[in-house]
Amino acid sequence: MSARILRWREGDNEKLLKQAADILSHGGLVAIPTETVYGLAADATNGEAVARIFAAKGRPRFNPLIAHVADLAMARSCARFDARAERLAQAFWPGPLTLVLPLAEGAPVHPLVTAGLGTIAIRRPSGPSAELIARFGRPLAAPSANPSGRLSPTSAAHVAEGLGESIDAIIDAGPCRVGLESTIVSLAGQAPRLLRPGGLNAAQIEAVLGERLLAPETVSGEARKIEAPGMMSSHYAPRAALRLDAARVEPGEALLAFGPALPENAGEAVATRNLSPAGSLVEAAASLFAFLHELDRSGAAVIAVAPVPRQGLGAAINDRLARAAAPRA
Ligand code: AMP
Ligand code: MG
């Protein structure tokens, strides 16, 4: 498969918007031009579509993605805005500012977008991508449109070079105006914190807030990891302990299965979920957070987890399972 190039022409994009929205509504991936860098977008409500982002980028872990919205109303359906968030959105949206806010009840966003967190990173871009999101009617999850570990793309040609064979379409609207990732500010805690410096100057943000931004944690490697919540080793662990690569179910355990072949005593599990009876890693990635929650609610002290293959998306699934199984402080 080679990505279709959809060329943006000012004032004449009806057909392009329809094509791109069609691809997205079928769970496909479209690279979108924003003022920061090109993003790799999927329907944020569709877990399998979001899982394909991780597969296409070859990301080894499920770190949270930025939800891109068309307007403030869509933003408010995703996140709880306080007065500070309202002020920043008024001042800088559309633009290169991402806000991390408490996730709204019933937000139209799959848990894989937020890596199962109670917070969401949200941004309102300008230009073609805003028009596409408005047309699509739902938020788009989008990290930068480059293979994991490579430079962020600031042109359609960069995207084609890195991901041209693994995504459905690229909207080409020329080079990105800012060319740097968005600045990320968290308002989820007491004090506003700069999580990532980027295309919007921190001093401008502080001027609107009337207070200083706490610095990104730079004290040590460990502290920095905690700032990116998806990285915390036991982050979002269930209450139950996880027993990985389980071939059998022990008495009292719940079972998280994968694939058509269940452990021979699977019937003894107090509760069972199968990440993908057909053995699809995309389906498994999309189910992972919800099923861990559900099995946790079964009250079992231990969740036995069947082996999940480690290739492709399986690497990220196993990474997340290993973190959930890690001993907690
Ligand atoms: P990228 O995938 O390059 O667009 O970067 C997204 C950035 O947003 C990463 O640094 C994430 O750790 C950060 N991020 C996304 N969601 C959250 C969240 N809920 N809380 C804190 N940081 C987040
Ligand atoms: Mg990136």
PDB file of C-alpha atoms in Angstrom, residues 73-254:
ATOM      1  CA  ALA A  73     -17.171  23.116  22.142  1.00  0.00           C
ATOM      2  CA  MET A  74     -15.426  19.906  21.045  1.00  0.00           C
ATOM      3  CA  ALA A  75     -12.594  20.634  23.489  1.00  0.00           C
ATOM      4  CA  ARG A  76     -15.075  21.001  26.351  1.00  0.00           C
ATOM      5  CA  SER A  77     -16.658  17.652  25.492  1.00  0.00           C
ATOM      6  CA  CYS A  78     -13.227  16.047  26.022  1.00  0.00           C
ATOM      7  CA  ALA A  79     -11.772  17.914  28.999  1.00  0.00           C
ATOM      8  CA  ARG A  80     -12.832  19.847  32.081  1.00  0.00           C
ATOM      9  CA  PHE A  81     -11.825  23.475  31.601  1.00  0.00           C
ATOM     10  CA  ASP A  82     -11.125  25.677  34.596  1.00  0.00           C
ATOM     11  CA  ALA A  83     -10.732  29.471  34.415  1.00  0.00           C
ATOM     12  CA  ARG A  84      -6.998  29.203  33.624  1.00  0.00           C
ATOM     13  CA  ALA A  85      -7.638  26.761  30.777  1.00  0.00           C
ATOM     14  CA  GLU A  86     -10.341  29.048  29.368  1.00  0.00           C
ATOM     15  CA  ARG A  87      -7.932  31.984  29.405  1.00  0.00           C
ATOM     16  CA  LEU A  88      -5.158  30.071  27.642  1.00  0.00           C
ATOM     17  CA  ALA A  89      -7.533  28.670  25.042  1.00  0.00           C
ATOM     18  CA  GLN A  90      -8.923  32.153  24.369  1.00  0.00           C
ATOM     19  CA  ALA A  91      -5.453  33.601  24.016  1.00  0.00           C
ATOM     20  CA  PHE A  92      -3.648  30.933  22.011  1.00  0.00           C
ATOM     21  CA  TRP A  93      -6.098  28.679  20.150  1.00  0.00           C
ATOM     22  CA  PRO A  94      -5.980  27.832  17.364  1.00  0.00           C
ATOM     23  CA  GLY A  95      -2.230  27.522  17.780  1.00  0.00           C
ATOM     24  CA  PRO A  96       0.802  25.562  18.962  1.00  0.00           C
ATOM     25  CA  LEU A  97      -0.359  25.087  22.580  1.00  0.00           C
ATOM     26  CA  THR A  98      -1.442  21.734  24.047  1.00  0.00           C
ATOM     27  CA  LEU A  99      -3.286  21.707  27.371  1.00  0.00           C
ATOM     28  CA  VAL A 100      -3.285  18.711  29.710  1.00  0.00           C
ATOM     29  CA  LEU A 101      -6.573  18.791  31.614  1.00  0.00           C
ATOM     30  CA  PRO A 102      -8.804  16.410  33.593  1.00  0.00           C
ATOM     31  CA  LEU A 103     -10.650  14.081  31.225  1.00  0.00           C
ATOM     32  CA  ALA A 104     -14.358  14.930  30.929  1.00  0.00           C
ATOM     33  CA  GLU A 105     -16.988  12.364  31.817  1.00  0.00           C
ATOM     34  CA  GLY A 106     -18.118  10.629  28.618  1.00  0.00           C
ATOM     35  CA  ALA A 107     -15.334  12.209  26.537  1.00  0.00           C
ATOM     36  CA  PRO A 108     -15.472  10.979  22.902  1.00  0.00           C
ATOM     37  CA  VAL A 109     -11.977   9.527  23.217  1.00  0.00           C
ATOM     38  CA  HIS A 110     -10.831   5.886  23.418  1.00  0.00           C
ATOM     39  CA  PRO A 111      -8.687   4.996  26.491  1.00  0.00           C
ATOM     40  CA  LEU A 112      -5.743   4.167  24.216  1.00  0.00           C
ATOM     41  CA  VAL A 113      -5.526   7.900  23.341  1.00  0.00           C
ATOM     42  CA  THR A 114      -4.945   8.869  26.984  1.00  0.00           C
ATOM     43  CA  ALA A 115      -3.033   5.654  27.819  1.00  0.00           C
ATOM     44  CA  GLY A 116      -5.813   5.056  30.324  1.00  0.00           C
ATOM     45  CA  LEU A 117      -5.017   8.251  32.273  1.00  0.00           C
ATOM     46  CA  GLY A 118      -7.584  10.472  33.956  1.00  0.00           C
ATOM     47  CA  THR A 119      -6.138  13.431  32.058  1.00  0.00           C
ATOM     48  CA  ILE A 120      -6.122  14.332  28.386  1.00  0.00           C
ATOM     49  CA  ALA A 121      -3.771  16.357  26.213  1.00  0.00           C
ATOM     50  CA  ILE A 122      -5.793  18.544  23.865  1.00  0.00           C
ATOM     51  CA  ARG A 123      -5.056  21.067  21.131  1.00  0.00           C
ATOM     52  CA  ARG A 124      -6.956  23.116  18.615  1.00  0.00           C
ATOM     53  CA  PRO A 125      -4.846  23.454  15.456  1.00  0.00           C
ATOM     54  CA  SER A 126      -5.485  25.965  12.686  1.00  0.00           C
ATOM     55  CA  GLY A 127      -5.855  25.585   8.927  1.00  0.00           C
ATOM     56  CA  PRO A 128      -6.605  22.431   6.932  1.00  0.00           C
ATOM     57  CA  SER A 129      -6.559  20.066   9.912  1.00  0.00           C
ATOM     58  CA  ALA A 130      -9.121  22.191  11.783  1.00  0.00           C
ATOM     59  CA  GLU A 131     -11.383  22.076   8.717  1.00  0.00           C
ATOM     60  CA  LEU A 132     -10.984  18.308   8.517  1.00  0.00           C
ATOM     61  CA  ILE A 133     -11.813  17.798  12.209  1.00  0.00           C
ATOM     62  CA  ALA A 134     -14.867  20.047  11.887  1.00  0.00           C
ATOM     63  CA  ARG A 135     -16.020  18.048   8.872  1.00  0.00           C
ATOM     64  CA  PHE A 136     -15.325  14.742  10.634  1.00  0.00           C
ATOM     65  CA  GLY A 137     -17.181  15.878  13.740  1.00  0.00           C
ATOM     66  CA  ARG A 138     -15.041  13.993  16.249  1.00  0.00           C
ATOM     67  CA  PRO A 139     -11.580  14.572  17.744  1.00  0.00           C
ATOM     68  CA  LEU A 140      -8.524  13.151  15.977  1.00  0.00           C
ATOM     69  CA  ALA A 141      -5.714  11.503  17.927  1.00  0.00           C
ATOM     70  CA  ALA A 142      -2.419  12.487  16.358  1.00  0.00           C
ATOM     71  CA  PRO A 143       1.240  12.202  17.302  1.00  0.00           C
ATOM     72  CA  SER A 144       3.866  13.411  14.856  1.00  0.00           C
ATOM     73  CA  ALA A 145       3.776  11.563  11.515  1.00  0.00           C
ATOM     74  CA  ASN A 146       7.225   9.974  11.660  1.00  0.00           C
ATOM     75  CA  PRO A 147       8.517   6.496  12.449  1.00  0.00           C
ATOM     76  CA  SER A 148       9.267   6.202  16.174  1.00  0.00           C
ATOM     77  CA  GLY A 149      12.615   7.757  17.098  1.00  0.00           C
ATOM     78  CA  ARG A 150      12.960   9.813  13.894  1.00  0.00           C
ATOM     79  CA  LEU A 151      12.607  13.544  13.288  1.00  0.00           C
ATOM     80  CA  SER A 152       9.183  15.159  13.181  1.00  0.00           C
ATOM     81  CA  PRO A 153       8.036  15.840   9.600  1.00  0.00           C
ATOM     82  CA  THR A 154       7.399  19.400   8.479  1.00  0.00           C
ATOM     83  CA  SER A 155       6.434  18.577   4.890  1.00  0.00           C
ATOM     84  CA  ALA A 156       4.329  15.979   3.108  1.00  0.00           C
ATOM     85  CA  ALA A 157       7.496  14.639   1.475  1.00  0.00           C
ATOM     86  CA  HIS A 158       9.001  13.922   4.909  1.00  0.00           C
ATOM     87  CA  VAL A 159       5.863  11.982   5.831  1.00  0.00           C
ATOM     88  CA  ALA A 160       5.901  10.011   2.587  1.00  0.00           C
ATOM     89  CA  GLU A 161       9.542   9.151   3.104  1.00  0.00           C
ATOM     90  CA  GLY A 162       9.031   7.744   6.591  1.00  0.00           C
ATOM     91  CA  LEU A 163       5.487   6.356   6.547  1.00  0.00           C
ATOM     92  CA  GLY A 164       4.373   6.393   2.911  1.00  0.00           C
ATOM     93  CA  GLU A 165       3.986   2.622   2.797  1.00  0.00           C
ATOM     94  CA  SER A 166       2.139   2.221   6.099  1.00  0.00           C
ATOM     95  CA  ILE A 167      -0.635   4.844   6.080  1.00  0.00           C
ATOM     96  CA  ASP A 168      -3.670   5.563   3.903  1.00  0.00           C
ATOM     97  CA  ALA A 169      -3.303   9.193   2.874  1.00  0.00           C
ATOM     98  CA  ILE A 170      -1.283  12.361   3.311  1.00  0.00           C
ATOM     99  CA  ILE A 171      -2.845  15.801   3.028  1.00  0.00           C
ATOM    100  CA  ASP A 172      -0.201  18.007   1.430  1.00  0.00           C
ATOM    101  CA  ALA A 173      -0.612  21.655   2.382  1.00  0.00           C
ATOM    102  CA  GLY A 174       3.027  22.635   2.038  1.00  0.00           C
ATOM    103  CA  PRO A 175       5.556  23.243   4.798  1.00  0.00           C
ATOM    104  CA  CYS A 176       4.449  23.752   8.414  1.00  0.00           C
ATOM    105  CA  ARG A 177       4.447  27.387   9.571  1.00  0.00           C
ATOM    106  CA  VAL A 178       5.923  26.795  13.032  1.00  0.00           C
ATOM    107  CA  GLY A 179       7.887  23.626  12.347  1.00  0.00           C
ATOM    108  CA  LEU A 180       8.271  22.787  16.041  1.00  0.00           C
ATOM    109  CA  GLU A 181       6.078  20.578  18.247  1.00  0.00           C
ATOM    110  CA  SER A 182       3.428  22.276  20.363  1.00  0.00           C
ATOM    111  CA  THR A 183       4.223  23.605  23.810  1.00  0.00           C
ATOM    112  CA  ILE A 184       2.541  21.365  26.401  1.00  0.00           C
ATOM    113  CA  VAL A 185       1.200  22.881  29.633  1.00  0.00           C
ATOM    114  CA  SER A 186      -0.427  20.783  32.324  1.00  0.00           C
ATOM    115  CA  LEU A 187      -3.251  22.344  34.319  1.00  0.00           C
ATOM    116  CA  ALA A 188      -4.163  19.005  35.845  1.00  0.00           C
ATOM    117  CA  GLY A 189      -2.298  19.654  39.087  1.00  0.00           C
ATOM    118  CA  GLN A 190      -2.363  22.584  41.536  1.00  0.00           C
ATOM    119  CA  ALA A 191       0.277  24.678  39.792  1.00  0.00           C
ATOM    120  CA  PRO A 192       0.546  25.027  36.012  1.00  0.00           C
ATOM    121  CA  ARG A 193       3.524  23.101  34.675  1.00  0.00           C
ATOM    122  CA  LEU A 194       5.435  23.223  31.417  1.00  0.00           C
ATOM    123  CA  LEU A 195       5.657  19.587  30.272  1.00  0.00           C
ATOM    124  CA  ARG A 196       7.337  20.258  26.934  1.00  0.00           C
ATOM    125  CA  PRO A 197       8.767  23.469  25.503  1.00  0.00           C
ATOM    126  CA  GLY A 198       7.640  23.999  21.919  1.00  0.00           C
ATOM    127  CA  GLY A 199       6.333  26.390  19.308  1.00  0.00           C
ATOM    128  CA  LEU A 200       4.724  28.809  21.781  1.00  0.00           C
ATOM    129  CA  ASN A 201       7.001  30.764  24.089  1.00  0.00           C
ATOM    130  CA  ALA A 202       6.569  29.947  27.804  1.00  0.00           C
ATOM    131  CA  ALA A 203       6.854  33.639  28.717  1.00  0.00           C
ATOM    132  CA  GLN A 204       3.750  34.440  26.659  1.00  0.00           C
ATOM    133  CA  ILE A 205       1.840  31.739  28.487  1.00  0.00           C
ATOM    134  CA  GLU A 206       2.984  33.037  31.863  1.00  0.00           C
ATOM    135  CA  ALA A 207       1.897  36.553  30.897  1.00  0.00           C
ATOM    136  CA  VAL A 208      -1.659  35.360  30.238  1.00  0.00           C
ATOM    137  CA  LEU A 209      -1.770  33.128  33.327  1.00  0.00           C
ATOM    138  CA  GLY A 210      -0.286  35.813  35.576  1.00  0.00           C
ATOM    139  CA  GLU A 211       1.868  33.140  37.222  1.00  0.00           C
ATOM    140  CA  ARG A 212       5.048  31.208  36.573  1.00  0.00           C
ATOM    141  CA  LEU A 213       5.032  27.788  34.975  1.00  0.00           C
ATOM    142  CA  LEU A 214       6.769  25.089  36.957  1.00  0.00           C
ATOM    143  CA  ALA A 215       9.663  23.714  34.946  1.00  0.00           C
ATOM    144  CA  PRO A 216       9.559  20.277  33.380  1.00  0.00           C
ATOM    145  CA  GLU A 217      11.077  17.864  35.910  1.00  0.00           C
ATOM    146  CA  THR A 218      14.747  17.898  35.021  1.00  0.00           C
ATOM    147  CA  VAL A 219      16.233  16.815  38.333  1.00  0.00           C
ATOM    148  CA  SER A 220      16.874  13.249  37.291  1.00  0.00           C
ATOM    149  CA  GLY A 221      16.030  10.766  34.615  1.00  0.00           C
ATOM    150  CA  GLU A 222      13.489   9.127  36.892  1.00  0.00           C
ATOM    151  CA  ALA A 223      11.635  12.347  37.664  1.00  0.00           C
ATOM    152  CA  ARG A 224      11.447  13.160  33.987  1.00  0.00           C
ATOM    153  CA  LYS A 225       9.887   9.823  33.277  1.00  0.00           C
ATOM    154  CA  ILE A 226       7.184  10.549  35.817  1.00  0.00           C
ATOM    155  CA  GLU A 227       6.340  13.807  34.050  1.00  0.00           C
ATOM    156  CA  ALA A 228       5.328  11.811  30.995  1.00  0.00           C
ATOM    157  CA  PRO A 229       2.771   9.715  32.849  1.00  0.00           C
ATOM    158  CA  GLY A 230       2.689   6.940  30.287  1.00  0.00           C
ATOM    159  CA  MET A 231       6.279   6.250  31.207  1.00  0.00           C
ATOM    160  CA  MET A 232       5.829   5.628  34.916  1.00  0.00           C
ATOM    161  CA  SER A 233       6.817   2.050  35.519  1.00  0.00           C
ATOM    162  CA  SER A 234       3.787   0.975  37.519  1.00  0.00           C
ATOM    163  CA  HIS A 235       1.625   3.677  35.984  1.00  0.00           C
ATOM    164  CA  TYR A 236      -2.035   2.845  35.788  1.00  0.00           C
ATOM    165  CA  ALA A 237      -1.557  -0.553  37.320  1.00  0.00           C
ATOM    166  CA  PRO A 238      -4.696  -2.412  38.269  1.00  0.00           C
ATOM    167  CA  ARG A 239      -5.251  -3.169  41.984  1.00  0.00           C
ATOM    168  CA  ALA A 240      -4.896  -6.861  41.228  1.00  0.00           C
ATOM    169  CA  ALA A 241      -1.434  -8.317  40.717  1.00  0.00           C
ATOM    170  CA  LEU A 242      -0.612  -9.490  37.199  1.00  0.00           C
ATOM    171  CA  ARG A 243       0.967 -12.875  36.526  1.00  0.00           C
ATOM    172  CA  LEU A 244       2.439 -12.721  33.023  1.00  0.00           C
ATOM    173  CA  ASP A 245       2.892 -15.456  30.423  1.00  0.00           C
ATOM    174  CA  ALA A 246       0.520 -17.709  32.330  1.00  0.00           C
ATOM    175  CA  ALA A 247      -0.082 -21.140  30.825  1.00  0.00           C
ATOM    176  CA  ARG A 248      -2.688 -22.140  33.475  1.00  0.00           C
ATOM    177  CA  VAL A 249      -5.165 -20.414  35.763  1.00  0.00           C
ATOM    178  CA  GLU A 250      -4.494 -20.785  39.503  1.00  0.00           C
ATOM    179  CA  PRO A 251      -7.404 -20.921  41.980  1.00  0.00           C
ATOM    180  CA  GLY A 252      -9.110 -17.536  42.440  1.00  0.00           C
ATOM    181  CA  GLU A 253      -7.421 -15.887  39.457  1.00  0.00           C
ATOM    182  CA  ALA A 254      -9.045 -13.908  36.664  1.00  0.00           C
TER     183      ALA A 254
END
